[in-house]
Amino acid sequence: MQIVWDKNVVEQMRSKYTLLELETFEVHGEPVTTYCVLPPEKAIAELPNMDALLALHQDFLDALKKQDLALCEKFAVALTGHFGGELDTFYEEILKRLK
């Protein structure tokens, strides 16, 4: 998984790549949001369902912010295997952390 966190790089990449938000961390007192770069060859397979998958991913992030394990598990099951498997480990690690 390729991860970017520099705001300027994120904005430059948005026009060419699908970026999926991961987590926001505090670094030196400032929030830094990380994003996964979804390779084009993995994004193209998901195009017919991309909007629904992006909405589910956002639902996962919202549940994570609430620390809602049950909802995170529900969304992780639905999302695992999608996005070319790029985020499978992310979902697994979040679930481990919440448990």
GROMACS .gro file of N, CA, C and O in nm:
model
  396
    1MET      N    1   0.084  -0.117   0.000
    1MET     CA    2   0.000   0.000   0.000
    1MET      C    3   0.089   0.123   0.000
    1MET      O    4   0.180   0.135   0.080
    2GLN      N    5   0.061   0.213  -0.091
    2GLN     CA    6   0.134   0.339  -0.096
    2GLN      C    7   0.052   0.442  -0.018
    2GLN      O    8  -0.068   0.459  -0.041
    3ILE      N    9   0.117   0.509   0.078
    3ILE     CA   10   0.049   0.604   0.164
    3ILE      C   11   0.110   0.742   0.146
    3ILE      O   12   0.232   0.756   0.140
    4VAL      N   13   0.024   0.842   0.138
    4VAL     CA   14   0.070   0.982   0.131
    4VAL      C   15   0.004   1.059   0.244
    4VAL      O   16  -0.107   1.027   0.286
    5TRP      N   17   0.075   1.161   0.291
    5TRP     CA   18   0.021   1.242   0.400
    5TRP      C   19   0.051   1.391   0.382
    5TRP      O   20  -0.006   1.473   0.450
    6ASP      N   21   0.134   1.424   0.288
    6ASP     CA   22   0.166   1.564   0.262
    6ASP      C   23   0.048   1.629   0.189
    6ASP      O   24   0.008   1.584   0.081
    7LYS      N   25  -0.009   1.735   0.248
    7LYS     CA   26  -0.128   1.800   0.191
    7LYS      C   27  -0.109   1.841   0.046
    7LYS      O   28  -0.198   1.825  -0.038
    8ASN      N   29   0.008   1.895   0.014
    8ASN     CA   30   0.034   1.940  -0.123
    8ASN      C   31   0.039   1.823  -0.219
    8ASN      O   32  -0.015   1.831  -0.330
    9VAL      N   33   0.102   1.716  -0.180
    9VAL     CA   34   0.110   1.597  -0.265
    9VAL      C   35  -0.028   1.537  -0.283
    9VAL      O   36  -0.066   1.496  -0.394
   10VAL      N   37  -0.106   1.531  -0.176
   10VAL     CA   38  -0.241   1.477  -0.184
   10VAL      C   39  -0.322   1.556  -0.288
   10VAL      O   40  -0.388   1.496  -0.374
   11GLU      N   41  -0.318   1.687  -0.281
   11GLU     CA   42  -0.394   1.768  -0.376
   11GLU      C   43  -0.347   1.748  -0.519
   11GLU      O   44  -0.428   1.745  -0.611
   12GLN      N   45  -0.218   1.735  -0.540
   12GLN     CA   46  -0.164   1.712  -0.675
   12GLN      C   47  -0.208   1.575  -0.728
   12GLN      O   48  -0.239   1.561  -0.847
   13MET      N   49  -0.213   1.476  -0.642
   13MET     CA   50  -0.244   1.339  -0.685
   13MET      C   51  -0.393   1.317  -0.709
   13MET      O   52  -0.430   1.228  -0.784
   14ARG      N   53  -0.477   1.396  -0.646
   14ARG     CA   54  -0.623   1.376  -0.657
   14ARG      C   55  -0.673   1.378  -0.801
   14ARG      O   56  -0.770   1.311  -0.834
   15SER      N   57  -0.608   1.453  -0.888
   15SER     CA   58  -0.655   1.462  -1.026
   15SER      C   59  -0.620   1.338  -1.109
   15SER      O   60  -0.680   1.315  -1.213
   16LYS      N   61  -0.523   1.259  -1.063
   16LYS     CA   62  -0.479   1.143  -1.141
   16LYS      C   63  -0.507   1.009  -1.075
   16LYS      O   64  -0.507   0.906  -1.142
   17TYR      N   65  -0.527   1.009  -0.943
   17TYR     CA   66  -0.541   0.884  -0.869
   17TYR      C   67  -0.662   0.888  -0.777
   17TYR      O   68  -0.708   0.994  -0.737
   18THR      N   69  -0.708   0.769  -0.742
   18THR     CA   70  -0.809   0.757  -0.639
   18THR      C   71  -0.737   0.749  -0.506
   18THR      O   72  -0.649   0.663  -0.487
   19LEU      N   73  -0.768   0.841  -0.416
   19LEU     CA   74  -0.707   0.843  -0.283
   19LEU      C   75  -0.815   0.810  -0.181
   19LEU      O   76  -0.924   0.868  -0.184
   20LEU      N   77  -0.783   0.717  -0.094
   20LEU     CA   78  -0.877   0.677   0.010
   20LEU      C   79  -0.822   0.720   0.145
   20LEU      O   80  -0.711   0.682   0.183
   21GLU      N   81  -0.900   0.798   0.217
   21GLU     CA   82  -0.857   0.843   0.350
   21GLU      C   83  -0.839   0.722   0.441
   21GLU      O   84  -0.918   0.627   0.438
   22LEU      N   85  -0.735   0.729   0.523
   22LEU     CA   86  -0.711   0.624   0.621
   22LEU      C   87  -0.738   0.679   0.760
   22LEU      O   88  -0.848   0.670   0.810
   23GLU      N   89  -0.637   0.737   0.822
   23GLU     CA   90  -0.652   0.788   0.958
   23GLU      C   91  -0.591   0.926   0.968
   23GLU      O   92  -0.509   0.964   0.886
   24THR      N   93  -0.629   0.994   1.074
   24THR     CA   94  -0.569   1.123   1.104
   24THR      C   95  -0.493   1.110   1.236
   24THR      O   96  -0.548   1.058   1.333
   25PHE      N   97  -0.368   1.152   1.233
   25PHE     CA   98  -0.282   1.146   1.350
   25PHE      C   99  -0.242   1.287   1.388
   25PHE      O  100  -0.240   1.377   1.305
   26GLU      N  101  -0.206   1.303   1.513
   26GLU     CA  102  -0.154   1.432   1.556
   26GLU      C  103  -0.002   1.424   1.553
   26GLU      O  104   0.059   1.335   1.613
   27VAL      N  105   0.060   1.515   1.480
   27VAL     CA  106   0.205   1.522   1.467
   27VAL      C  107   0.247   1.664   1.504
   27VAL      O  108   0.206   1.760   1.438
   28HIS      N  109   0.326   1.676   1.609
   28HIS     CA  110   0.370   1.807   1.658
   28HIS      C  111   0.251   1.900   1.682
   28HIS      O  112   0.255   2.018   1.647
   29GLY      N  113   0.143   1.843   1.736
   29GLY     CA  114   0.025   1.923   1.768
   29GLY      C  115  -0.066   1.956   1.651
   29GLY      O  116  -0.166   2.024   1.667
   30GLU      N  117  -0.032   1.906   1.533
   30GLU     CA  118  -0.111   1.933   1.413
   30GLU      C  119  -0.172   1.803   1.359
   30GLU      O  120  -0.104   1.701   1.356
   31PRO      N  121  -0.298   1.806   1.313
   31PRO     CA  122  -0.356   1.685   1.254
   31PRO      C  123  -0.297   1.657   1.116
   31PRO      O  124  -0.282   1.748   1.036
   32VAL      N  125  -0.262   1.532   1.094
   32VAL     CA  126  -0.209   1.489   0.964
   32VAL      C  127  -0.294   1.370   0.918
   32VAL      O  128  -0.300   1.267   0.987
   33THR      N  129  -0.359   1.386   0.805
   33THR     CA  130  -0.444   1.280   0.752
   33THR      C  131  -0.365   1.199   0.650
   33THR      O  132  -0.298   1.256   0.563
   34THR      N  133  -0.375   1.067   0.662
   34THR     CA  134  -0.306   0.977   0.569
   34THR      C  135  -0.406   0.924   0.466
   34THR      O  136  -0.524   0.908   0.496
   35TYR      N  137  -0.353   0.897   0.348
   35TYR     CA  138  -0.436   0.846   0.238
   35TYR      C  139  -0.364   0.731   0.170
   35TYR      O  140  -0.242   0.732   0.154
   36CYS      N  141  -0.442   0.634   0.124
   36CYS     CA  142  -0.392   0.523   0.044
   36CYS      C  143  -0.410   0.562  -0.103
   36CYS      O  144  -0.516   0.610  -0.142
   37VAL      N  145  -0.306   0.539  -0.182
   37VAL     CA  146  -0.316   0.563  -0.326
   37VAL      C  147  -0.362   0.432  -0.390
   37VAL      O  148  -0.294   0.330  -0.380
   38LEU      N  149  -0.478   0.436  -0.451
   38LEU     CA  150  -0.531   0.316  -0.517
   38LEU      C  151  -0.476   0.312  -0.659
   38LEU      O  152  -0.505   0.400  -0.740
   39PRO      N  153  -0.392   0.212  -0.689
   39PRO     CA  154  -0.334   0.203  -0.823
   39PRO      C  155  -0.444   0.194  -0.930
   39PRO      O  156  -0.547   0.129  -0.907
   40PRO      N  157  -0.424   0.258  -1.043
   40PRO     CA  158  -0.527   0.259  -1.149
   40PRO      C  159  -0.573   0.120  -1.191
   40PRO      O  160  -0.692   0.098  -1.214
   41GLU      N  161  -0.482   0.025  -1.198
   41GLU     CA  162  -0.521  -0.109  -1.240
   41GLU      C  163  -0.612  -0.177  -1.139
   41GLU      O  164  -0.688  -0.267  -1.173
   42LYS      N  165  -0.606  -0.134  -1.014
   42LYS     CA  166  -0.696  -0.190  -0.912
   42LYS      C  167  -0.825  -0.110  -0.904
   42LYS      O  168  -0.929  -0.165  -0.868
   43ALA      N  169  -0.820   0.017  -0.936
   43ALA     CA  170  -0.939   0.101  -0.934
   43ALA      C  171  -1.033   0.068  -1.049
   43ALA      O  172  -1.156   0.069  -1.033
   44ILE      N  173  -0.977   0.034  -1.165
   44ILE     CA  174  -1.060   0.012  -1.284
   44ILE      C  175  -1.156  -0.105  -1.265
   44ILE      O  176  -1.269  -0.101  -1.311
   45ALA      N  177  -1.113  -0.207  -1.194
   45ALA     CA  178  -1.200  -0.322  -1.171
   45ALA      C  179  -1.320  -0.286  -1.083
   45ALA      O  180  -1.423  -0.353  -1.087
   46GLU      N  181  -1.306  -0.181  -1.004
   46GLU     CA  182  -1.412  -0.141  -0.911
   46GLU      C  183  -1.501  -0.030  -0.966
   46GLU      O  184  -1.596   0.011  -0.899
   47LEU      N  185  -1.474   0.021  -1.085
   47LEU     CA  186  -1.547   0.135  -1.137
   47LEU      C  187  -1.700   0.121  -1.132
   47LEU      O  188  -1.768   0.216  -1.092
   48PRO      N  189  -1.756   0.005  -1.169
   48PRO     CA  190  -1.903  -0.003  -1.165
   48PRO      C  191  -1.962   0.018  -1.025
   48PRO      O  192  -2.075   0.063  -1.012
   49ASN      N  193  -1.886  -0.016  -0.921
   49ASN     CA  194  -1.936  -0.005  -0.785
   49ASN      C  195  -1.860   0.098  -0.702
   49ASN      O  196  -1.874   0.101  -0.579
   50MET      N  197  -1.779   0.180  -0.766
   50MET     CA  198  -1.688   0.268  -0.691
   50MET      C  199  -1.762   0.361  -0.595
   50MET      O  200  -1.721   0.376  -0.481
   51ASP      N  201  -1.870   0.423  -0.638
   51ASP     CA  202  -1.941   0.516  -0.550
   51ASP      C  203  -1.990   0.445  -0.424
   51ASP      O  204  -1.977   0.498  -0.313
   52ALA      N  205  -2.047   0.328  -0.440
   52ALA     CA  206  -2.097   0.252  -0.324
   52ALA      C  207  -1.983   0.210  -0.233
   52ALA      O  208  -1.994   0.217  -0.110
   53LEU      N  209  -1.872   0.168  -0.292
   53LEU     CA  210  -1.757   0.126  -0.211
   53LEU      C  211  -1.695   0.244  -0.137
   53LEU      O  212  -1.656   0.230  -0.020
   54LEU      N  213  -1.688   0.358  -0.203
   54LEU     CA  214  -1.635   0.477  -0.136
   54LEU      C  215  -1.725   0.519  -0.019
   54LEU      O  216  -1.676   0.560   0.087
   55ALA      N  217  -1.855   0.505  -0.037
   55ALA     CA  218  -1.949   0.538   0.070
   55ALA      C  219  -1.932   0.440   0.187
   55ALA      O  220  -1.932   0.481   0.304
   56LEU      N  221  -1.914   0.312   0.157
   56LEU     CA  222  -1.891   0.213   0.263
   56LEU      C  223  -1.760   0.240   0.336
   56LEU      O  224  -1.753   0.227   0.458
   57HIS      N  225  -1.658   0.278   0.261
   57HIS     CA  226  -1.530   0.310   0.323
   57HIS      C  227  -1.547   0.430   0.417
   57HIS      O  228  -1.494   0.430   0.528
   58GLN      N  229  -1.623   0.530   0.374
   58GLN     CA  230  -1.648   0.646   0.460
   58GLN      C  231  -1.727   0.605   0.584
   58GLN      O  232  -1.700   0.653   0.694
   59ASP      N  233  -1.822   0.513   0.567
   59ASP     CA  234  -1.897   0.462   0.682
   59ASP      C  235  -1.802   0.393   0.781
   59ASP      O  236  -1.817   0.408   0.902
   60PHE      N  237  -1.705   0.319   0.727
   60PHE     CA  238  -1.606   0.254   0.812
   60PHE      C  239  -1.528   0.359   0.890
   60PHE      O  240  -1.508   0.346   1.012
   61LEU      N  241  -1.483   0.464   0.823
   61LEU     CA  242  -1.407   0.571   0.889
   61LEU      C  243  -1.491   0.641   0.996
   61LEU      O  244  -1.441   0.673   1.104
   62ASP      N  245  -1.618   0.664   0.966
   62ASP     CA  246  -1.707   0.727   1.064
   62ASP      C  247  -1.723   0.638   1.187
   62ASP      O  248  -1.720   0.688   1.300
   63ALA      N  249  -1.738   0.508   1.166
   63ALA     CA  250  -1.750   0.414   1.278
   63ALA      C  251  -1.619   0.410   1.357
   63ALA      O  252  -1.621   0.401   1.481
   64LEU      N  253  -1.507   0.419   1.288
   64LEU     CA  254  -1.377   0.421   1.355
   64LEU      C  255  -1.366   0.543   1.445
   64LEU      O  256  -1.321   0.533   1.560
   65LYS      N  257  -1.407   0.657   1.396
   65LYS     CA  258  -1.400   0.780   1.477
   65LYS      C  259  -1.484   0.769   1.604
   65LYS      O  260  -1.452   0.827   1.706
   66LYS      N  261  -1.591   0.688   1.596
   66LYS     CA  262  -1.677   0.665   1.713
   66LYS      C  263  -1.630   0.546   1.796
   66LYS      O  264  -1.692   0.513   1.896
   67GLN      N  265  -1.523   0.480   1.747
   67GLN     CA  266  -1.470   0.360   1.813
   67GLN      C  267  -1.577   0.251   1.823
   67GLN      O  268  -1.583   0.176   1.921
   68ASP      N  269  -1.662   0.239   1.722
   68ASP     CA  270  -1.771   0.142   1.719
   68ASP      C  271  -1.723   0.013   1.652
   68ASP      O  272  -1.727   0.000   1.529
   69LEU      N  273  -1.680  -0.081   1.734
   69LEU     CA  274  -1.625  -0.207   1.683
   69LEU      C  275  -1.724  -0.284   1.598
   69LEU      O  276  -1.690  -0.334   1.491
   70ALA      N  277  -1.848  -0.294   1.644
   70ALA     CA  278  -1.948  -0.372   1.570
   70ALA      C  279  -1.969  -0.317   1.430
   70ALA      O  280  -1.973  -0.393   1.332
   71LEU      N  281  -1.982  -0.186   1.418
   71LEU     CA  282  -2.000  -0.127   1.286
   71LEU      C  283  -1.874  -0.141   1.200
   71LEU      O  284  -1.883  -0.171   1.081
   72CYS      N  285  -1.759  -0.122   1.261
   72CYS     CA  286  -1.634  -0.139   1.186
   72CYS      C  287  -1.623  -0.280   1.133
   72CYS      O  288  -1.584  -0.301   1.017
   73GLU      N  289  -1.658  -0.378   1.214
   73GLU     CA  290  -1.654  -0.517   1.168
   73GLU      C  291  -1.749  -0.539   1.051
   73GLU      O  292  -1.713  -0.603   0.952
   74LYS      N  293  -1.869  -0.485   1.061
   74LYS     CA  294  -1.969  -0.499   0.954
   74LYS      C  295  -1.916  -0.441   0.823
   74LYS      O  296  -1.923  -0.506   0.718
   75PHE      N  297  -1.862  -0.320   0.829
   75PHE     CA  298  -1.813  -0.256   0.708
   75PHE      C  299  -1.686  -0.322   0.656
   75PHE      O  300  -1.666  -0.333   0.535
   76ALA      N  301  -1.599  -0.367   0.746
   76ALA     CA  302  -1.475  -0.433   0.705
   76ALA      C  303  -1.506  -0.561   0.628
   76ALA      O  304  -1.441  -0.590   0.528
   77VAL      N  305  -1.605  -0.636   0.674
   77VAL     CA  306  -1.644  -0.759   0.604
   77VAL      C  307  -1.690  -0.725   0.462
   77VAL      O  308  -1.653  -0.792   0.365
   78ALA      N  309  -1.770  -0.620   0.450
   78ALA     CA  310  -1.822  -0.581   0.318
   78ALA      C  311  -1.712  -0.527   0.226
   78ALA      O  312  -1.721  -0.541   0.105
   79LEU      N  313  -1.608  -0.467   0.284
   79LEU     CA  314  -1.504  -0.403   0.204
   79LEU      C  315  -1.384  -0.491   0.175
   79LEU      O  316  -1.311  -0.467   0.077
   80THR      N  317  -1.361  -0.592   0.256
   80THR     CA  318  -1.244  -0.678   0.237
   80THR      C  319  -1.249  -0.743   0.099
   80THR      O  320  -1.351  -0.795   0.057
   81GLY      N  321  -1.137  -0.735   0.030
   81GLY     CA  322  -1.127  -0.791  -0.105
   81GLY      C  323  -1.151  -0.687  -0.214
   81GLY      O  324  -1.114  -0.708  -0.329
   82HIS      N  325  -1.214  -0.577  -0.178
   82HIS     CA  326  -1.237  -0.471  -0.275
   82HIS      C  327  -1.114  -0.380  -0.281
   82HIS      O  328  -1.020  -0.395  -0.204
   83PHE      N  329  -1.115  -0.287  -0.372
   83PHE     CA  330  -1.001  -0.196  -0.395
   83PHE      C  331  -0.874  -0.277  -0.422
   83PHE      O  332  -0.765  -0.240  -0.383
   84GLY      N  333  -0.891  -0.391  -0.489
   84GLY     CA  334  -0.778  -0.475  -0.523
   84GLY      C  335  -0.707  -0.532  -0.401
   84GLY      O  336  -0.592  -0.574  -0.410
   85GLY      N  337  -0.775  -0.533  -0.287
   85GLY     CA  338  -0.715  -0.584  -0.164
   85GLY      C  339  -0.619  -0.487  -0.098
   85GLY      O  340  -0.559  -0.519   0.005
   86GLU      N  341  -0.604  -0.368  -0.156
   86GLU     CA  342  -0.508  -0.269  -0.104
   86GLU      C  343  -0.533  -0.231   0.041
   86GLU      O  344  -0.441  -0.200   0.114
   87LEU      N  345  -0.659  -0.229   0.083
   87LEU     CA  346  -0.692  -0.183   0.218
   87LEU      C  347  -0.724  -0.295   0.316
   87LEU      O  348  -0.756  -0.270   0.432
   88ASP      N  349  -0.714  -0.420   0.272
   88ASP     CA  350  -0.750  -0.532   0.359
   88ASP      C  351  -0.672  -0.529   0.491
   88ASP      O  352  -0.729  -0.546   0.599
   89THR      N  353  -0.543  -0.506   0.483
   89THR     CA  354  -0.460  -0.502   0.604
   89THR      C  355  -0.499  -0.385   0.692
   89THR      O  356  -0.500  -0.396   0.815
   90PHE      N  357  -0.532  -0.272   0.633
   90PHE     CA  358  -0.577  -0.156   0.709
   90PHE      C  359  -0.700  -0.193   0.791
   90PHE      O  360  -0.706  -0.167   0.912
   91TYR      N  361  -0.800  -0.254   0.727
   91TYR     CA  362  -0.922  -0.292   0.799
   91TYR      C  363  -0.890  -0.391   0.910
   91TYR      O  364  -0.939  -0.378   1.022
   92GLU      N  365  -0.805  -0.489   0.882
   92GLU     CA  366  -0.768  -0.589   0.983
   92GLU      C  367  -0.699  -0.524   1.103
   92GLU      O  368  -0.731  -0.556   1.218
   93GLU      N  369  -0.606  -0.435   1.077
   93GLU     CA  370  -0.531  -0.371   1.186
   93GLU      C  371  -0.622  -0.282   1.271
   93GLU      O  372  -0.607  -0.277   1.393
   94ILE      N  373  -0.713  -0.212   1.208
   94ILE     CA  374  -0.806  -0.129   1.283
   94ILE      C  375  -0.893  -0.216   1.375
   94ILE      O  376  -0.912  -0.184   1.492
   95LEU      N  377  -0.942  -0.327   1.322
   95LEU     CA  378  -1.025  -0.416   1.404
   95LEU      C  379  -0.946  -0.472   1.521
   95LEU      O  380  -0.996  -0.477   1.633
   96LYS      N  381  -0.821  -0.509   1.498
   96LYS     CA  382  -0.736  -0.558   1.608
   96LYS      C  383  -0.719  -0.450   1.714
   96LYS      O  384  -0.725  -0.478   1.834
   97ARG      N  385  -0.696  -0.329   1.672
   97ARG     CA  386  -0.675  -0.219   1.765
   97ARG      C  387  -0.802  -0.191   1.847
   97ARG      O  388  -0.794  -0.162   1.966
   98LEU      N  389  -0.918  -0.199   1.784
   98LEU     CA  390  -1.043  -0.171   1.853
   98LEU      C  391  -1.080  -0.281   1.954
   98LEU      O  392  -1.150  -0.255   2.051
   99LYS      N  393  -1.033  -0.403   1.928
   99LYS     CA  394  -1.062  -0.514   2.020
   99LYS      C  395  -0.974  -0.501   2.140
   99LYS      O  396  -0.996  -0.537   2.247
   0.00000   0.00000   0.00000
